[in-house]
Amino acid sequence: MKLYKAEFFKRDFTLRAAVGIQSPELVFDYLTTEKTEITLPGAVKIARGDWAHVTDIKGAVIYQGVVMDTETDKTTTVNVAPLMSIFDVTTEINRANIGKDLEQFIADTIRAAFVENADDHQNVQGLRVQACTHTKGAALNIKSDVHDLMDIIVRALTVYNVAVTVELRPQEKAIAATVAKVSSAGRVIEADLPNVIEKNVYLMDTYGSLNKATYINKDDPAQRAVYYLDGETGEPT
C-alpha cells in the first residue's frame, strides 16, 4: 500500500485538514466533471466547496479538486470533483469573439464570470487565467450568447486542440488557469502511471448542483431573473 497525503483548504486557502490516506481510487476525466470518492480515516471536518489537494509522500501532486459533499461515520467519505468543475456553469458570452482569438475568448469568458463578476459571490478567490496561444478563425457552432462554459471548453479541445488546464497552488493562494493549444495533434492520456488504478474514458455528461440560477431571455438578454437557494431550506429566494 502506498501512502498519500490529502489536504483540504478553505476558499481563502486556509488549511482545514491534512490526513494520511492509502491508495485512493482517483477518477481523471477532462471532458466531464466526474467525481472522485476519497475515504479518510476517522471523523474529519471538511466543508462543501473546500479545495482538495492530494500528493504522494514525495510531494508530487496526483489529484486536485473541489469538495462536493462529505459523509462521516467511523471514517469520512469525501466526494471531490475536478477543479474544472468550477467552470461547469451556463454563462453569458460574446460569441462574436470566438473567431477573433479562441483562447483569448475562453480566458475572457472565465475572467468575466469568475474574476471580475459584479456579483462578488460568484468570483473565485485567487483565480487567475491566461491565454497562452492564439487560434484565429475558429467556429464552434454556438447559436446564442448564453451558453454552457464546459461545452465551449470541450468543443475547443475536440475541434481545435485548445485545452484549459487548472492548477491549485496553495502556497501562492492561487488557482491558475491557462488556455493553450495542445502542442501535438495527438492527445496522450497517461493511463499506465503507477498511481492510476483504474481508468475510463467518457465523452460528455453533466454533473453537480446549483445554488444560484440566472434566467436570461436569449432573444432579449436584458430580460433576466436571478434566484438563490436558501442555505437552510434549499428553497429559491
CSV table of C-alpha atoms in Angstrom, one decimal, residues 10-185:
chain,number,residue,atom,x,y,z
A,10,LYS,CA,-11.0,26.7,2.7
A,11,ARG,CA,-11.8,29.0,-0.2
A,12,ASP,CA,-9.4,31.6,1.3
A,13,PHE,CA,-6.6,28.9,1.2
A,14,THR,CA,-6.6,28.4,5.0
A,15,LEU,CA,-5.6,24.8,5.7
A,16,ARG,CA,-8.6,23.0,7.2
A,17,ALA,CA,-7.3,19.4,7.4
A,18,ALA,CA,-4.3,17.3,6.4
A,19,VAL,CA,-4.8,13.5,6.5
A,20,GLY,CA,-2.7,10.5,5.6
A,21,ILE,CA,-4.5,8.1,3.2
A,22,GLN,CA,-3.8,4.8,1.4
A,23,SER,CA,-4.1,4.2,-2.4
A,24,PRO,CA,-7.1,6.5,-3.2
A,25,GLU,CA,-9.1,5.5,-6.3
A,26,LEU,CA,-9.0,8.6,-8.3
A,27,VAL,CA,-11.0,9.4,-11.4
A,28,PHE,CA,-9.5,11.6,-14.2
A,29,ASP,CA,-11.8,12.8,-16.9
A,30,TYR,CA,-11.1,16.1,-18.8
A,31,LEU,CA,-14.4,16.1,-20.7
A,32,THR,CA,-16.7,15.8,-17.7
A,33,THR,CA,-16.8,16.8,-14.1
A,34,GLU,CA,-16.8,13.1,-12.9
A,35,LYS,CA,-16.3,12.9,-9.2
A,36,THR,CA,-13.7,11.0,-7.1
A,37,GLU,CA,-14.5,9.4,-3.8
A,38,ILE,CA,-11.8,9.7,-1.1
A,39,THR,CA,-12.0,7.9,2.2
A,40,LEU,CA,-10.3,9.5,5.2
A,41,PRO,CA,-9.6,7.7,8.5
A,42,GLY,CA,-11.8,8.9,11.4
A,43,ALA,CA,-14.0,12.0,11.5
A,44,VAL,CA,-12.5,14.9,9.6
A,45,LYS,CA,-14.2,18.3,9.4
A,46,ILE,CA,-14.4,19.3,5.8
A,47,ALA,CA,-16.9,21.6,4.1
A,48,ARG,CA,-18.5,21.6,0.6
A,49,GLY,CA,-16.6,23.9,-1.6
A,50,ASP,CA,-13.2,23.3,0.0
A,51,TRP,CA,-10.2,22.8,-2.2
A,52,ALA,CA,-8.7,19.2,-2.2
A,53,HIS,CA,-5.0,18.6,-2.8
A,54,VAL,CA,-3.7,15.1,-2.9
A,55,THR,CA,0.1,14.3,-3.1
A,56,ASP,CA,2.3,11.3,-2.7
A,57,ILE,CA,4.9,11.0,0.1
A,58,LYS,CA,7.4,12.9,-2.0
A,59,GLY,CA,5.0,15.9,-2.5
A,60,ALA,CA,4.2,15.2,-6.2
A,61,VAL,CA,0.6,16.2,-7.0
A,62,ILE,CA,-1.6,13.4,-8.1
A,63,TYR,CA,-5.1,15.0,-7.8
A,64,GLN,CA,-6.7,18.4,-7.1
A,65,GLY,CA,-10.4,19.2,-6.9
A,66,VAL,CA,-13.3,20.8,-5.1
A,67,VAL,CA,-15.3,19.1,-2.3
A,68,MET,CA,-18.9,18.4,-3.4
A,69,ASP,CA,-20.1,16.6,-0.3
A,70,THR,CA,-19.0,14.6,2.7
A,71,GLU,CA,-20.3,11.8,4.9
A,72,THR,CA,-18.9,10.9,8.3
A,73,ASP,CA,-19.3,7.7,10.3
A,74,LYS,CA,-16.3,5.8,11.6
A,75,THR,CA,-14.5,7.2,8.5
A,76,THR,CA,-15.1,10.3,6.4
A,77,THR,CA,-16.1,9.9,2.8
A,78,VAL,CA,-15.4,12.9,0.6
A,79,ASN,CA,-16.8,13.3,-2.9
A,80,VAL,CA,-14.5,15.6,-4.9
A,81,ALA,CA,-15.0,17.0,-8.4
A,82,PRO,CA,-12.0,18.1,-10.5
A,83,LEU,CA,-11.0,21.8,-10.5
A,84,MET,CA,-12.5,22.2,-13.9
A,85,SER,CA,-16.0,21.7,-12.3
A,86,ILE,CA,-16.0,25.3,-11.2
A,87,PHE,CA,-16.5,26.1,-15.0
A,88,ASP,CA,-19.5,23.8,-15.3
A,89,VAL,CA,-22.0,26.7,-15.5
A,90,THR,CA,-24.2,28.4,-18.1
A,91,THR,CA,-22.9,32.0,-18.6
A,92,GLU,CA,-23.1,35.0,-20.9
A,93,ILE,CA,-20.6,35.1,-23.7
A,94,ASN,CA,-19.8,37.3,-26.7
A,95,ARG,CA,-19.7,34.6,-29.4
A,96,ALA,CA,-18.6,37.2,-32.0
A,97,ASN,CA,-15.1,37.0,-30.4
A,98,ILE,CA,-14.7,33.2,-30.9
A,99,GLY,CA,-13.3,33.6,-34.4
A,100,LYS,CA,-11.0,36.6,-33.5
A,101,ASP,CA,-9.0,34.6,-30.9
A,102,LEU,CA,-10.4,31.4,-29.4
A,103,GLU,CA,-8.0,31.1,-26.4
A,104,GLN,CA,-8.5,34.8,-25.5
A,105,PHE,CA,-12.3,34.4,-25.9
A,106,ILE,CA,-12.3,31.5,-23.4
A,107,ALA,CA,-9.9,33.3,-21.0
A,108,ASP,CA,-12.1,36.5,-21.2
A,109,THR,CA,-15.2,34.5,-20.6
A,110,ILE,CA,-13.7,32.8,-17.5
A,111,ARG,CA,-12.4,36.1,-16.2
A,112,ALA,CA,-15.8,37.9,-16.6
A,113,ALA,CA,-17.7,35.1,-14.9
A,114,PHE,CA,-15.3,34.2,-12.0
A,115,VAL,CA,-12.8,37.1,-11.5
A,116,GLU,CA,-14.5,40.3,-12.4
A,117,ASN,CA,-18.1,39.4,-11.9
A,118,ALA,CA,-20.3,42.2,-10.5
A,119,ASP,CA,-21.8,39.6,-8.1
A,120,ASP,CA,-18.8,39.0,-5.9
A,121,HIS,CA,-20.2,35.8,-4.6
A,122,GLN,CA,-19.5,34.2,-8.0
A,123,ASN,CA,-15.9,35.3,-8.1
A,124,VAL,CA,-13.3,32.6,-7.2
A,125,GLN,CA,-10.7,34.0,-4.8
A,126,GLY,CA,-7.2,33.7,-6.2
A,127,LEU,CA,-8.3,32.6,-9.7
A,128,ARG,CA,-6.1,34.0,-12.5
A,129,VAL,CA,-6.4,33.0,-16.1
A,130,GLN,CA,-4.1,33.4,-19.1
A,131,ALA,CA,-4.4,32.7,-22.8
A,132,CYS,CA,-1.0,31.3,-23.9
A,133,THR,CA,-1.7,30.7,-27.6
A,134,HIS,CA,-3.9,32.3,-30.2
A,135,THR,CA,-6.1,30.4,-32.6
A,136,LYS,CA,-7.7,32.6,-35.3
A,137,GLY,CA,-10.8,31.9,-37.4
A,138,ALA,CA,-12.4,29.3,-35.0
A,139,ALA,CA,-16.1,28.4,-35.3
A,140,LEU,CA,-17.8,26.4,-32.5
A,141,ASN,CA,-21.3,26.4,-33.9
A,142,ILE,CA,-22.7,28.3,-30.9
A,143,LYS,CA,-26.1,29.9,-31.6
A,144,SER,CA,-26.6,32.1,-28.5
A,145,ASP,CA,-24.8,34.5,-26.2
A,146,VAL,CA,-25.9,32.4,-23.3
A,147,HIS,CA,-24.1,29.0,-23.3
A,148,ASP,CA,-22.6,26.3,-21.1
A,149,LEU,CA,-18.9,27.1,-20.5
A,150,MET,CA,-17.8,23.5,-20.1
A,151,ASP,CA,-19.4,22.7,-23.5
A,152,ILE,CA,-17.3,25.5,-25.0
A,153,ILE,CA,-14.2,24.1,-23.4
A,154,VAL,CA,-14.9,20.6,-24.7
A,155,ARG,CA,-15.6,21.9,-28.2
A,156,ALA,CA,-12.4,23.9,-28.2
A,157,LEU,CA,-10.4,20.8,-27.3
A,158,THR,CA,-12.1,18.3,-29.6
A,159,VAL,CA,-12.2,20.7,-32.7
A,160,TYR,CA,-9.1,22.8,-32.3
A,161,ASN,CA,-6.8,21.0,-29.7
A,162,VAL,CA,-7.2,24.0,-27.4
A,163,ALA,CA,-7.1,22.9,-23.7
A,164,VAL,CA,-7.9,24.6,-20.4
A,165,THR,CA,-5.8,23.5,-17.5
A,166,VAL,CA,-6.4,24.4,-13.9
A,167,GLU,CA,-3.9,24.1,-11.1
A,168,LEU,CA,-4.3,24.7,-7.3
A,169,ARG,CA,-1.3,26.5,-5.8
A,170,PRO,CA,-2.0,26.6,-2.1
A,171,GLN,CA,1.3,28.3,-1.1
A,172,GLU,CA,0.6,31.1,-3.6
A,173,LYS,CA,-3.1,31.2,-2.5
A,174,ALA,CA,-4.0,30.9,-6.2
A,175,ILE,CA,-5.9,28.9,-8.8
A,176,ALA,CA,-4.0,29.2,-12.1
A,177,ALA,CA,-5.9,28.5,-15.3
A,178,THR,CA,-4.3,28.5,-18.7
A,179,VAL,CA,-5.8,28.3,-22.1
A,180,ALA,CA,-3.5,26.9,-24.8
A,181,LYS,CA,-3.3,24.8,-27.9
A,182,VAL,CA,-2.0,21.3,-27.3
A,183,SER,CA,1.4,21.1,-28.9
A,184,SER,CA,0.9,17.9,-30.9
A,185,ALA,CA,-2.1,16.8,-33.0
